[in-house]
């Protein structure tokens, strides 16, 4: 009799997965992927997601420490290239300091300028030696060595002489370095200048009306400079050309600009109208996304090296973190004694945020408010990733969304936010009343065509629910009027047809 596999069913077991190699080994876990064996799985996941959201809010303690010692307010910050624990700061008194954040110590300082330091940047050359480039309102730009930053106990080391000094005829507002090259750019009231390290005169000059506020090289397309101007415009300069490429005007002045390091065409600006804007440089007519939440002019902006988020600092004494794809902020950081935030900067590993404020302190924050600063084991990392995935899966449900969206804000900002929203409501009501008046005053013959153009927009996030309800009621009246008008026209056409038929007979 031959063997038939369809008739005889043999028991086969894999020795690697079924049997223990040693008697002391743990038993192999048995898991079934069948949903019948796991009832109420969704309910359990929802409960875990709710608990994870509560724990995230409970352990949100973003402030780490403050770097003290500046005699005056800090105006500019820069991370020291690939050095994660080093940052460079400049202040109102013309002093530039290099800090070691890990040991909370100023390594060395230098009296770089006689007046306010308007910009500081660290070169990222392929060579071992890194340089610090500073600009000031005393019409000079200077280059300083960074390699002398050695750990010295006690008082910080003093650096007295710069490696190179570049004199300009106008006060400088900003400075930025072209990646992996020996050139940098400065901006002032007469335009943007391009400099070489070996030359004491600018190699190129781009004339801009009313001057430049900020100029920054694109980290990927290193030939392009993004510029925010005093005349409320945003422009681009290609250093391979002799004139600026394009200019786009906005309603308010843009104070700062930052390029997305992972998406070459995208950049974000911060404006005096309390908002930040993300643009696609290929379509500059309208912003790609408008980010709201501040109640004061936004003074500074910086992208994380990962490109998945950016942070802003404002006149309202807060630091906010935004997702480039979303309107509302993810996190809001503030301190009891923190004043106006003039500059913000991410660390090179995107785990920390540095903020420079008017009170003379540099504060260190976590990029993720609930992130642990200690070394985590494999099981801890796995559990954290699981909780984050659950929260992301159920974030649109009401209870979890309420916990995620709830943010603790200063009392002053809450009051200012209410007054700001009420002013936006009054503007929306005025716009609404204007549309209604124009609708009621037009000729009856053109009513239907006009109503299509005067359809009320009630999707604005700043309009209150009461105003939206009134707009909805008015839109319903308009739609009802349109239906009645169509019925009357149909009846008139039928009557005309009957008259014509009767005349023919």
Tab-separated table of C-alpha atoms in Angstrom:
chain	number	residue	atom	x	y	z
A	1	UNK	CA	0.000	0.000	0.000
A	2	UNK	CA	1.477	3.331	-1.111
A	3	UNK	CA	1.629	6.441	1.111
A	4	UNK	CA	-1.091	9.022	0.410
A	5	UNK	CA	-0.443	12.453	2.055
A	6	UNK	CA	-4.105	13.428	1.679
A	7	UNK	CA	-5.180	10.423	3.771
A	8	UNK	CA	-2.499	10.307	6.457
A	9	UNK	CA	-1.885	13.457	8.586
A	10	UNK	CA	1.385	13.278	10.507
A	11	UNK	CA	2.327	15.394	13.519
A	12	UNK	CA	5.499	17.359	12.758
A	13	UNK	CA	7.268	19.673	15.222
A	14	UNK	CA	10.202	21.973	14.749
A	15	UNK	CA	12.838	21.249	17.360
A	16	UNK	CA	14.120	24.850	17.278
A	17	UNK	CA	10.774	26.398	18.197
A	18	UNK	CA	9.013	23.679	20.192
A	19	UNK	CA	11.675	22.172	22.461
A	20	UNK	CA	13.891	23.873	25.021
A	21	UNK	CA	17.601	23.475	24.526
A	22	UNK	CA	18.245	23.397	28.281
A	23	UNK	CA	15.875	22.569	31.131
A	24	UNK	CA	16.496	26.006	32.644
A	25	UNK	CA	15.331	27.876	29.501
A	26	UNK	CA	12.073	29.801	29.520
A	27	UNK	CA	9.131	28.243	27.682
A	28	UNK	CA	8.446	29.438	24.153
A	29	UNK	CA	5.597	31.982	23.966
A	30	UNK	CA	2.535	30.848	22.073
A	31	UNK	CA	0.553	33.548	20.266
A	32	UNK	CA	-2.498	33.313	18.045
A	33	UNK	CA	-3.179	35.967	15.387
A	34	UNK	CA	-6.813	34.946	15.086
A	35	UNK	CA	-9.150	37.783	16.136
A	36	UNK	CA	-11.606	35.268	17.594
A	37	UNK	CA	-9.092	34.405	20.307
A	38	UNK	CA	-8.726	38.091	21.283
A	39	UNK	CA	-12.143	39.609	22.043
A	40	UNK	CA	-12.415	43.321	22.973
A	41	UNK	CA	-8.989	44.037	21.473
A	42	UNK	CA	-10.015	47.497	20.249
A	43	UNK	CA	-11.447	48.449	23.641
A	44	UNK	CA	-8.227	47.407	25.371
A	45	UNK	CA	-6.129	49.372	22.880
A	46	UNK	CA	-8.282	52.467	23.369
A	47	UNK	CA	-7.895	52.250	27.157
A	48	UNK	CA	-4.130	51.865	26.803
A	49	UNK	CA	-3.996	54.834	24.414
A	50	UNK	CA	-5.972	56.958	26.885
A	51	UNK	CA	-3.616	56.035	29.725
A	52	UNK	CA	-0.587	56.698	27.492
A	53	UNK	CA	-1.894	60.174	26.604
A	54	UNK	CA	-2.417	60.960	30.305
A	55	UNK	CA	1.073	59.726	31.194
A	56	UNK	CA	2.605	61.793	28.396
A	57	UNK	CA	0.948	64.903	29.772
A	58	UNK	CA	1.914	63.964	33.340
A	59	UNK	CA	5.624	63.514	32.538
A	60	UNK	CA	5.886	66.581	30.284
A	61	UNK	CA	8.712	68.516	31.938
A	62	UNK	CA	10.560	70.192	29.053
A	63	UNK	CA	12.845	72.625	30.890
A	64	UNK	CA	16.330	71.239	31.598
A	65	UNK	CA	18.548	74.145	32.666
A	66	UNK	CA	19.615	77.730	31.961
A	67	UNK	CA	23.050	78.978	30.896
A	68	UNK	CA	23.690	82.096	32.966
A	69	UNK	CA	26.442	84.676	32.867
A	70	UNK	CA	25.577	87.043	30.014
A	71	UNK	CA	25.720	90.632	31.270
A	72	UNK	CA	23.074	91.741	28.742
A	73	UNK	CA	20.347	90.267	26.548
A	74	UNK	CA	21.247	87.521	24.052
A	75	UNK	CA	20.393	88.352	20.433
A	76	UNK	CA	21.661	85.401	18.352
A	77	UNK	CA	22.530	81.700	18.660
A	78	UNK	CA	24.210	79.089	16.490
A	79	UNK	CA	25.006	75.420	16.927
A	80	UNK	CA	28.661	74.500	16.485
A	81	UNK	CA	28.376	72.324	13.399
A	82	UNK	CA	28.779	68.635	14.211
A	83	UNK	CA	29.633	69.358	17.865
A	84	UNK	CA	26.417	68.458	19.684
A	85	UNK	CA	27.299	69.907	23.093
A	86	UNK	CA	28.632	73.295	21.910
A	87	UNK	CA	26.695	76.458	21.031
A	88	UNK	CA	27.788	80.025	20.245
A	89	UNK	CA	25.885	83.126	21.400
A	90	UNK	CA	26.091	86.867	20.787
A	91	UNK	CA	24.647	89.694	22.884
A	92	UNK	CA	23.729	93.356	23.024
A	93	UNK	CA	27.095	94.267	24.547
A	94	UNK	CA	29.048	92.937	21.530
A	95	UNK	CA	30.327	89.882	23.421
A	96	UNK	CA	30.428	86.420	21.809
A	97	UNK	CA	30.551	83.319	24.015
A	98	UNK	CA	31.103	79.619	23.351
A	99	UNK	CA	29.218	77.304	25.718
A	100	UNK	CA	29.615	73.662	26.628
A	101	UNK	CA	26.035	72.665	27.369
A	102	UNK	CA	27.029	69.301	28.834
A	103	UNK	CA	28.948	70.821	31.748
A	104	UNK	CA	26.920	74.074	31.874
A	105	UNK	CA	30.017	76.194	31.415
A	106	UNK	CA	31.242	79.056	29.211
A	107	UNK	CA	34.450	77.800	27.599
A	108	UNK	CA	35.707	81.105	26.266
A	109	UNK	CA	34.449	84.563	25.398
A	110	UNK	CA	35.576	87.459	23.252
A	111	UNK	CA	34.664	91.113	22.908
A	112	UNK	CA	33.924	90.754	19.221
A	113	UNK	CA	32.271	94.125	18.478
A	114	UNK	CA	31.637	97.522	19.989
A	115	UNK	CA	27.873	97.359	19.480
A	116	UNK	CA	25.132	94.727	19.241
A	117	UNK	CA	25.983	91.386	17.615
A	118	UNK	CA	23.327	90.903	14.908
A	119	UNK	CA	24.410	87.479	13.646
A	120	UNK	CA	26.673	84.544	14.447
A	121	UNK	CA	27.276	81.340	12.474
A	122	UNK	CA	29.753	78.446	12.678
A	123	UNK	CA	31.324	77.091	9.500
A	124	UNK	CA	30.908	73.454	8.520
A	125	UNK	CA	33.991	72.978	6.368
A	126	UNK	CA	35.406	69.585	5.484
A	127	UNK	CA	38.618	70.540	7.268
A	128	UNK	CA	39.212	69.833	10.939
A	129	UNK	CA	39.263	73.513	11.979
A	130	UNK	CA	35.939	75.302	12.391
A	131	UNK	CA	35.459	79.074	12.388
A	132	UNK	CA	32.981	81.525	13.916
A	133	UNK	CA	31.651	84.340	11.695
A	134	UNK	CA	30.018	87.320	13.426
A	135	UNK	CA	28.271	90.445	12.141
A	136	UNK	CA	27.369	93.641	13.946
A	137	UNK	CA	25.695	96.998	13.557
A	138	UNK	CA	29.177	98.586	13.673
A	139	UNK	CA	29.440	97.719	9.917
A	140	UNK	CA	31.974	94.916	10.372
A	141	UNK	CA	32.037	91.143	10.003
A	142	UNK	CA	34.764	89.112	11.717
A	143	UNK	CA	36.091	85.555	11.702
A	144	UNK	CA	37.202	83.892	14.950
A	145	UNK	CA	38.751	80.480	15.615
A	146	UNK	CA	36.663	77.772	17.260
A	147	UNK	CA	39.447	75.214	17.674
A	148	UNK	CA	40.879	77.090	20.691
A	149	UNK	CA	37.765	76.141	22.673
A	150	UNK	CA	39.530	73.950	25.212
A	151	UNK	CA	38.164	73.005	28.602
A	152	UNK	CA	39.604	75.400	31.180
A	153	UNK	CA	38.688	75.261	34.819
A	154	UNK	CA	37.696	78.502	36.476
A	155	UNK	CA	37.173	81.622	34.360
A	156	UNK	CA	36.686	81.262	30.583
A	157	UNK	CA	39.592	81.861	28.209
A	158	UNK	CA	39.848	85.229	26.456
A	159	UNK	CA	40.316	85.674	22.692
A	160	UNK	CA	41.396	89.178	21.720
A	161	UNK	CA	42.197	89.177	17.985
A	162	UNK	CA	40.051	87.954	15.088
A	163	UNK	CA	41.547	86.002	12.209
A	164	UNK	CA	39.988	88.347	9.635
A	165	UNK	CA	37.956	91.569	9.640
A	166	UNK	CA	35.655	92.690	6.823
A	167	UNK	CA	34.622	96.355	6.775
A	168	UNK	CA	31.365	97.501	5.225
A	169	UNK	CA	29.866	100.933	4.693
A	170	UNK	CA	26.497	100.127	6.261
A	171	UNK	CA	25.379	98.380	9.479
A	172	UNK	CA	24.953	94.636	9.016
A	173	UNK	CA	21.704	92.914	10.008
A	174	UNK	CA	22.570	89.232	9.455
A	175	UNK	CA	25.229	86.758	8.350
A	176	UNK	CA	25.124	83.207	7.000
A	177	UNK	CA	27.667	80.686	5.752
A	178	UNK	CA	27.608	78.781	2.464
A	179	UNK	CA	27.942	75.094	3.268
A	180	UNK	CA	31.236	73.354	2.406
A	181	UNK	CA	32.822	76.445	0.848
A	182	UNK	CA	34.950	79.472	1.718
A	183	UNK	CA	32.242	82.100	1.280
A	184	UNK	CA	29.519	83.750	3.347
A	185	UNK	CA	26.862	86.426	2.885
A	186	UNK	CA	25.835	89.478	4.896
A	187	UNK	CA	22.669	91.577	4.716
A	188	UNK	CA	22.120	95.256	5.400
A	189	UNK	CA	20.134	98.340	4.431
A	190	UNK	CA	21.531	98.408	0.884
A	191	UNK	CA	21.189	94.723	0.020
A	192	UNK	CA	23.081	91.446	0.283
A	193	UNK	CA	26.854	91.038	-0.142
A	194	UNK	CA	28.741	87.835	-0.907
A	195	UNK	CA	32.232	87.552	0.632
A	196	UNK	CA	35.215	85.219	0.290
A	197	UNK	CA	37.453	84.369	3.249
A	198	UNK	CA	40.643	85.555	1.519
A	199	UNK	CA	39.265	88.878	0.226
A	200	UNK	CA	38.461	91.988	2.239
A	201	UNK	CA	35.955	93.277	-0.353
A	202	UNK	CA	32.642	91.648	-1.373
A	203	UNK	CA	32.799	89.596	-4.567
A	204	UNK	CA	29.107	90.186	-5.387
A	205	UNK	CA	26.471	92.713	-4.388
A	206	UNK	CA	22.702	92.282	-4.805
A	207	UNK	CA	20.837	95.563	-4.541
A	208	UNK	CA	17.537	95.323	-2.617
A	209	UNK	CA	15.228	98.267	-1.989
A	210	UNK	CA	14.844	99.231	1.688
A	211	UNK	CA	17.354	96.578	2.791
A	212	UNK	CA	17.410	92.978	4.005
A	213	UNK	CA	16.404	91.726	7.453
A	214	UNK	CA	17.596	88.107	7.163
A	215	UNK	CA	19.504	86.180	4.512
A	216	UNK	CA	20.120	82.421	4.658
A	217	UNK	CA	21.705	79.942	2.276
A	218	UNK	CA	19.717	76.849	1.385
A	219	UNK	CA	21.427	73.812	3.009
A	220	UNK	CA	20.792	71.627	-0.075
A	221	UNK	CA	20.798	74.088	-3.004
A	222	UNK	CA	23.803	76.066	-1.775
A	223	UNK	CA	23.660	78.578	-4.652
A	224	UNK	CA	20.307	80.001	-3.486
A	225	UNK	CA	19.889	82.616	-0.740
A	226	UNK	CA	16.499	83.269	0.857
A	227	UNK	CA	15.928	86.879	1.920
A	228	UNK	CA	13.308	88.628	4.041
A	229	UNK	CA	13.199	92.360	3.363
A	230	UNK	CA	12.112	95.469	5.224
A	231	UNK	CA	9.448	96.196	2.566
A	232	UNK	CA	7.473	93.034	3.586
A	233	UNK	CA	8.766	90.959	0.685
A	234	UNK	CA	10.394	87.531	0.485
A	235	UNK	CA	13.018	87.060	-2.216
A	236	UNK	CA	15.536	84.618	-3.599
A	237	UNK	CA	19.013	85.230	-4.919
A	238	UNK	CA	20.973	82.844	-7.115
A	239	UNK	CA	24.654	83.705	-6.724
A	240	UNK	CA	25.248	82.492	-10.307
A	241	UNK	CA	23.164	85.479	-11.471
A	242	UNK	CA	23.667	89.194	-10.964
A	243	UNK	CA	20.123	90.140	-9.902
A	244	UNK	CA	17.563	88.752	-7.428
A	245	UNK	CA	15.293	86.070	-8.861
A	246	UNK	CA	11.806	86.619	-7.428
A	247	UNK	CA	10.039	88.705	-4.795
A	248	UNK	CA	6.713	87.972	-3.120
A	249	UNK	CA	4.965	90.547	-0.912
A	250	UNK	CA	3.034	89.713	2.261
A	251	UNK	CA	0.735	91.732	4.520
A	252	UNK	CA	3.258	92.150	7.367
A	253	UNK	CA	7.009	92.135	7.735
A	254	UNK	CA	8.773	88.758	7.921
A	255	UNK	CA	11.360	88.765	10.706
A	256	UNK	CA	13.207	85.503	10.022
A	257	UNK	CA	13.505	82.627	7.568
A	258	UNK	CA	14.545	78.977	7.873
A	259	UNK	CA	14.968	76.308	5.180
A	260	UNK	CA	13.690	72.754	5.569
A	261	UNK	CA	16.874	70.607	5.496
A	262	UNK	CA	15.019	67.530	4.160
A	263	UNK	CA	12.737	69.185	1.560
A	264	UNK	CA	14.782	71.544	-0.634
A	265	UNK	CA	11.820	73.533	-2.002
A	266	UNK	CA	10.160	74.275	1.350
A	267	UNK	CA	10.995	77.015	3.844
A	268	UNK	CA	9.204	78.801	6.688
A	269	UNK	CA	9.054	82.427	7.770
A	270	UNK	CA	7.821	84.200	10.902
A	271	UNK	CA	5.838	87.400	10.687
A	272	UNK	CA	4.669	90.406	12.682
A	273	UNK	CA	1.031	89.277	12.303
A	274	UNK	CA	1.535	86.602	15.041
A	275	UNK	CA	1.759	83.747	12.489
A	276	UNK	CA	4.391	81.566	10.860
A	277	UNK	CA	4.142	80.621	7.185
A	278	UNK	CA	5.447	77.614	5.271
A	279	UNK	CA	6.069	78.203	1.560
A	280	UNK	CA	6.861	76.115	-1.472
A	281	UNK	CA	9.285	78.229	-3.494
A	282	UNK	CA	7.784	76.863	-6.729
A	283	UNK	CA	4.328	78.297	-5.858
A	284	UNK	CA	4.826	81.571	-4.032
A	285	UNK	CA	1.399	83.112	-4.655
A	286	UNK	CA	-0.105	81.548	-1.532
A	287	UNK	CA	1.569	79.954	1.514
A	288	UNK	CA	1.560	76.174	1.739
A	289	UNK	CA	0.491	76.309	5.399
A	290	UNK	CA	-0.304	79.048	7.963
A	291	UNK	CA	0.744	78.260	11.558
A	292	UNK	CA	-1.077	80.199	14.280
A	293	UNK	CA	-0.923	80.263	18.067
A	294	UNK	CA	1.262	83.199	19.113
A	295	UNK	CA	-0.242	86.397	20.515
A	296	UNK	CA	2.724	88.617	19.668
A	297	UNK	CA	5.073	89.234	16.735
A	298	UNK	CA	7.102	86.106	15.944
A	299	UNK	CA	10.788	87.072	15.982
A	300	UNK	CA	12.715	83.893	15.157
A	301	UNK	CA	12.302	80.454	13.599
A	302	UNK	CA	14.509	77.385	13.158
A	303	UNK	CA	14.041	73.931	11.619
A	304	UNK	CA	15.118	70.711	13.277
A	305	UNK	CA	17.892	68.849	11.385
A	306	UNK	CA	15.394	66.020	10.867
A	307	UNK	CA	13.020	68.393	9.031
A	308	UNK	CA	9.883	67.019	10.737
A	309	UNK	CA	9.262	70.084	12.935
A	310	UNK	CA	10.357	73.653	13.601
A	311	UNK	CA	10.268	75.970	16.597
A	312	UNK	CA	9.497	79.676	16.899
A	313	UNK	CA	10.239	82.362	19.467
A	314	UNK	CA	7.970	85.330	19.978
A	315	UNK	CA	7.484	88.689	21.605
A	316	UNK	CA	4.864	87.026	23.851
A	317	UNK	CA	7.689	85.284	25.835
A	318	UNK	CA	6.965	81.753	24.601
A	319	UNK	CA	8.631	79.102	22.441
A	320	UNK	CA	6.312	76.988	20.284
A	321	UNK	CA	6.960	73.801	18.299
A	322	UNK	CA	5.057	73.255	15.041
A	323	UNK	CA	4.567	70.443	12.580
A	324	UNK	CA	5.040	71.821	9.006
A	325	UNK	CA	1.850	70.008	7.942
A	326	UNK	CA	-0.390	71.309	10.761
A	327	UNK	CA	-1.782	74.684	11.771
A	328	UNK	CA	-1.818	74.535	15.595
A	329	UNK	CA	1.359	74.095	17.649
A	330	UNK	CA	2.384	70.784	19.180
A	331	UNK	CA	4.026	72.212	22.315
A	332	UNK	CA	4.326	75.564	24.064
A	333	UNK	CA	7.266	76.315	26.404
A	334	UNK	CA	7.618	79.285	28.722
A	335	UNK	CA	9.290	80.286	31.980
A	336	UNK	CA	8.200	82.488	34.835
A	337	UNK	CA	11.128	84.884	34.383
A	338	UNK	CA	11.639	84.432	30.641
A	339	UNK	CA	11.315	87.609	28.592
A	340	UNK	CA	11.020	88.228	24.841
A	341	UNK	CA	12.624	85.398	22.847
A	342	UNK	CA	15.029	86.775	20.237
A	343	UNK	CA	16.498	83.555	18.875
A	344	UNK	CA	15.920	79.793	18.955
A	345	UNK	CA	18.145	76.972	17.764
A	346	UNK	CA	17.949	73.172	17.608
A	347	UNK	CA	20.817	70.947	18.684
A	348	UNK	CA	22.588	68.901	16.006
A	349	UNK	CA	20.796	65.696	17.085
A	350	UNK	CA	17.352	67.443	17.148
A	351	UNK	CA	16.727	66.340	20.767
A	352	UNK	CA	17.137	69.771	22.406
A	353	UNK	CA	16.112	73.384	21.773
A	354	UNK	CA	18.091	76.449	22.874
A	355	UNK	CA	16.295	79.770	23.353
A	356	UNK	CA	17.929	83.173	23.841
A	357	UNK	CA	15.825	85.826	25.550
A	358	UNK	CA	16.007	89.426	26.672
A	359	UNK	CA	16.749	88.511	30.307
A	360	UNK	CA	20.316	87.398	29.458
A	361	UNK	CA	19.771	83.639	29.852
A	362	UNK	CA	20.043	80.789	27.360
A	363	UNK	CA	17.517	78.095	28.232
A	364	UNK	CA	17.781	74.441	27.263
A	365	UNK	CA	14.531	72.595	26.500
A	366	UNK	CA	13.614	69.100	25.386
A	367	UNK	CA	12.312	68.837	21.832
A	368	UNK	CA	9.900	66.174	23.158
A	369	UNK	CA	8.475	67.358	26.454
A	370	UNK	CA	7.956	63.862	27.900
A	371	UNK	CA	11.213	62.349	26.649
A	372	UNK	CA	13.515	60.798	29.244
A	373	UNK	CA	17.106	62.048	29.418
A	374	UNK	CA	18.507	58.827	30.890
A	375	UNK	CA	19.778	55.805	28.958
A	376	UNK	CA	16.902	53.470	28.100
A	377	UNK	CA	16.927	49.718	27.786
A	378	UNK	CA	15.582	47.755	24.864
A	379	UNK	CA	12.306	46.895	26.598
A	380	UNK	CA	11.744	50.514	27.652
A	381	UNK	CA	12.260	51.775	24.098
A	382	UNK	CA	9.877	49.130	22.794
A	383	UNK	CA	7.195	50.096	25.339
A	384	UNK	CA	7.561	53.816	24.540
A	385	UNK	CA	7.233	53.173	20.802
A	386	UNK	CA	4.144	51.035	21.430
A	387	UNK	CA	2.474	53.777	23.494
A	388	UNK	CA	3.274	56.434	20.881
A	389	UNK	CA	1.796	54.255	18.134
A	390	UNK	CA	-1.395	53.764	20.158
A	391	UNK	CA	-1.788	57.499	20.818
A	392	UNK	CA	-1.253	58.268	17.129
A	393	UNK	CA	-3.833	55.634	16.158
A	394	UNK	CA	-6.581	57.010	18.426
A	395	UNK	CA	-5.614	60.708	18.486
A	396	UNK	CA	-8.783	61.823	16.667
A	397	UNK	CA	-11.148	60.447	19.320
A	398	UNK	CA	-12.637	63.085	21.590
A	399	UNK	CA	-11.198	62.127	25.001
A	400	UNK	CA	-7.665	61.536	23.732
A	401	UNK	CA	-7.749	64.575	21.451
A	402	UNK	CA	-8.797	66.775	24.386
A	403	UNK	CA	-5.783	65.594	26.413
A	404	UNK	CA	-3.364	66.047	23.500
A	405	UNK	CA	-4.599	69.512	22.517
A	406	UNK	CA	-4.693	70.863	26.072
A	407	UNK	CA	-1.705	73.138	26.675
A	408	UNK	CA	-0.693	75.121	29.712
A	409	UNK	CA	-0.214	78.781	28.779
A	410	UNK	CA	0.780	81.904	30.740
A	411	UNK	CA	-2.108	83.912	32.142
A	412	UNK	CA	-1.140	86.986	30.102
A	413	UNK	CA	-1.219	84.970	26.890
A	414	UNK	CA	-4.652	83.531	27.687
A	415	UNK	CA	-6.076	87.054	28.124
A	416	UNK	CA	-4.351	88.317	24.969
A	417	UNK	CA	-5.542	85.270	23.039
A	418	UNK	CA	-9.166	85.941	23.993
A	419	UNK	CA	-8.935	89.599	22.934
A	420	UNK	CA	-7.190	88.604	19.692
A	421	UNK	CA	-9.896	86.048	18.847
A	422	UNK	CA	-12.637	88.563	19.671
A	423	UNK	CA	-11.035	91.060	17.257
A	424	UNK	CA	-10.956	88.373	14.571
A	425	UNK	CA	-14.628	87.634	15.293
A	426	UNK	CA	-15.528	91.295	14.860
A	427	UNK	CA	-13.651	91.390	11.538
A	428	UNK	CA	-15.495	88.276	10.391
A	429	UNK	CA	-18.847	89.802	11.388
A	430	UNK	CA	-18.008	93.001	9.524
A	431	UNK	CA	-17.065	91.019	6.442
A	432	UNK	CA	-20.280	89.011	6.794
A	433	UNK	CA	-22.457	92.143	7.160
A	434	UNK	CA	-20.784	93.716	4.149
A	435	UNK	CA	-21.621	90.673	2.044
A	436	UNK	CA	-25.234	90.668	3.252
A	437	UNK	CA	-25.668	94.368	2.448
A	438	UNK	CA	-24.290	93.919	-1.045
A	439	UNK	CA	-26.578	90.904	-1.472
A	440	UNK	CA	-29.701	92.824	-0.397
A	441	UNK	CA	-28.966	95.902	-2.492
A	442	UNK	CA	-28.421	94.306	-5.899
A	443	UNK	CA	-30.924	94.003	-8.693
A	444	UNK	CA	-33.309	91.063	-8.666
A	445	UNK	CA	-32.262	90.151	-12.195
A	446	UNK	CA	-28.639	89.510	-11.151
A	447	UNK	CA	-29.387	88.009	-7.733
A	448	UNK	CA	-28.695	84.407	-8.624
A	449	UNK	CA	-25.333	85.164	-10.269
A	450	UNK	CA	-24.292	87.425	-7.415
A	451	UNK	CA	-25.213	84.897	-4.731
A	452	UNK	CA	-22.836	82.349	-6.207
A	453	UNK	CA	-19.994	84.841	-5.815
A	454	UNK	CA	-21.115	85.986	-2.360
A	455	UNK	CA	-21.297	82.506	-0.844
A	456	UNK	CA	-20.168	82.956	2.756
A	457	UNK	CA	-16.993	81.263	3.932
A	458	UNK	CA	-17.604	79.792	7.390
A	459	UNK	CA	-14.599	77.454	7.541
A	460	UNK	CA	-12.248	79.923	9.194
A	461	UNK	CA	-10.766	78.574	12.427
A	462	UNK	CA	-10.887	81.991	14.140
A	463	UNK	CA	-14.656	82.557	13.802
A	464	UNK	CA	-16.686	81.729	16.906
A	465	UNK	CA	-19.493	79.166	16.910
A	466	UNK	CA	-22.215	81.823	17.279
A	467	UNK	CA	-21.046	83.710	14.194
A	468	UNK	CA	-20.790	80.432	12.266
A	469	UNK	CA	-24.366	79.555	13.285
A	470	UNK	CA	-25.646	82.917	12.024
A	471	UNK	CA	-23.752	82.449	8.773
A	472	UNK	CA	-25.226	78.981	8.371
A	473	UNK	CA	-28.740	80.357	8.891
A	474	UNK	CA	-28.169	83.084	6.306
A	475	UNK	CA	-26.740	80.597	3.827
A	476	UNK	CA	-29.830	78.424	4.346
A	477	UNK	CA	-32.019	81.457	3.618
A	478	UNK	CA	-30.064	82.124	0.436
A	479	UNK	CA	-30.360	78.510	-0.700
A	480	UNK	CA	-34.116	78.533	0.082
A	481	UNK	CA	-34.493	81.734	-1.928
A	482	UNK	CA	-32.697	80.072	-4.837
A	483	UNK	CA	-35.127	77.111	-4.756
A	484	UNK	CA	-38.157	79.413	-4.690
A	485	UNK	CA	-36.684	81.438	-7.536
A	486	UNK	CA	-36.190	78.293	-9.639
A	487	UNK	CA	-39.780	77.155	-9.007
A	488	UNK	CA	-41.147	80.571	-9.998
A	489	UNK	CA	-39.095	80.547	-13.180
A	490	UNK	CA	-40.345	77.060	-14.039
A	491	UNK	CA	-43.954	78.174	-13.504
A	492	UNK	CA	-43.410	81.272	-15.670
A	493	UNK	CA	-41.939	79.151	-18.466
A	494	UNK	CA	-44.921	76.756	-18.342
A	495	UNK	CA	-47.356	79.668	-18.501
A	496	UNK	CA	-45.520	81.134	-21.513
A	497	UNK	CA	-45.647	77.776	-23.310
A	498	UNK	CA	-49.407	77.509	-22.698
A	499	UNK	CA	-49.969	81.014	-24.109
A	500	UNK	CA	-47.928	80.194	-27.221
A	501	UNK	CA	-49.858	76.946	-27.757
A	502	UNK	CA	-53.185	78.713	-27.372
A	503	UNK	CA	-52.187	81.421	-29.906
A	504	UNK	CA	-51.102	78.791	-32.450
A	505	UNK	CA	-54.479	77.066	-32.158
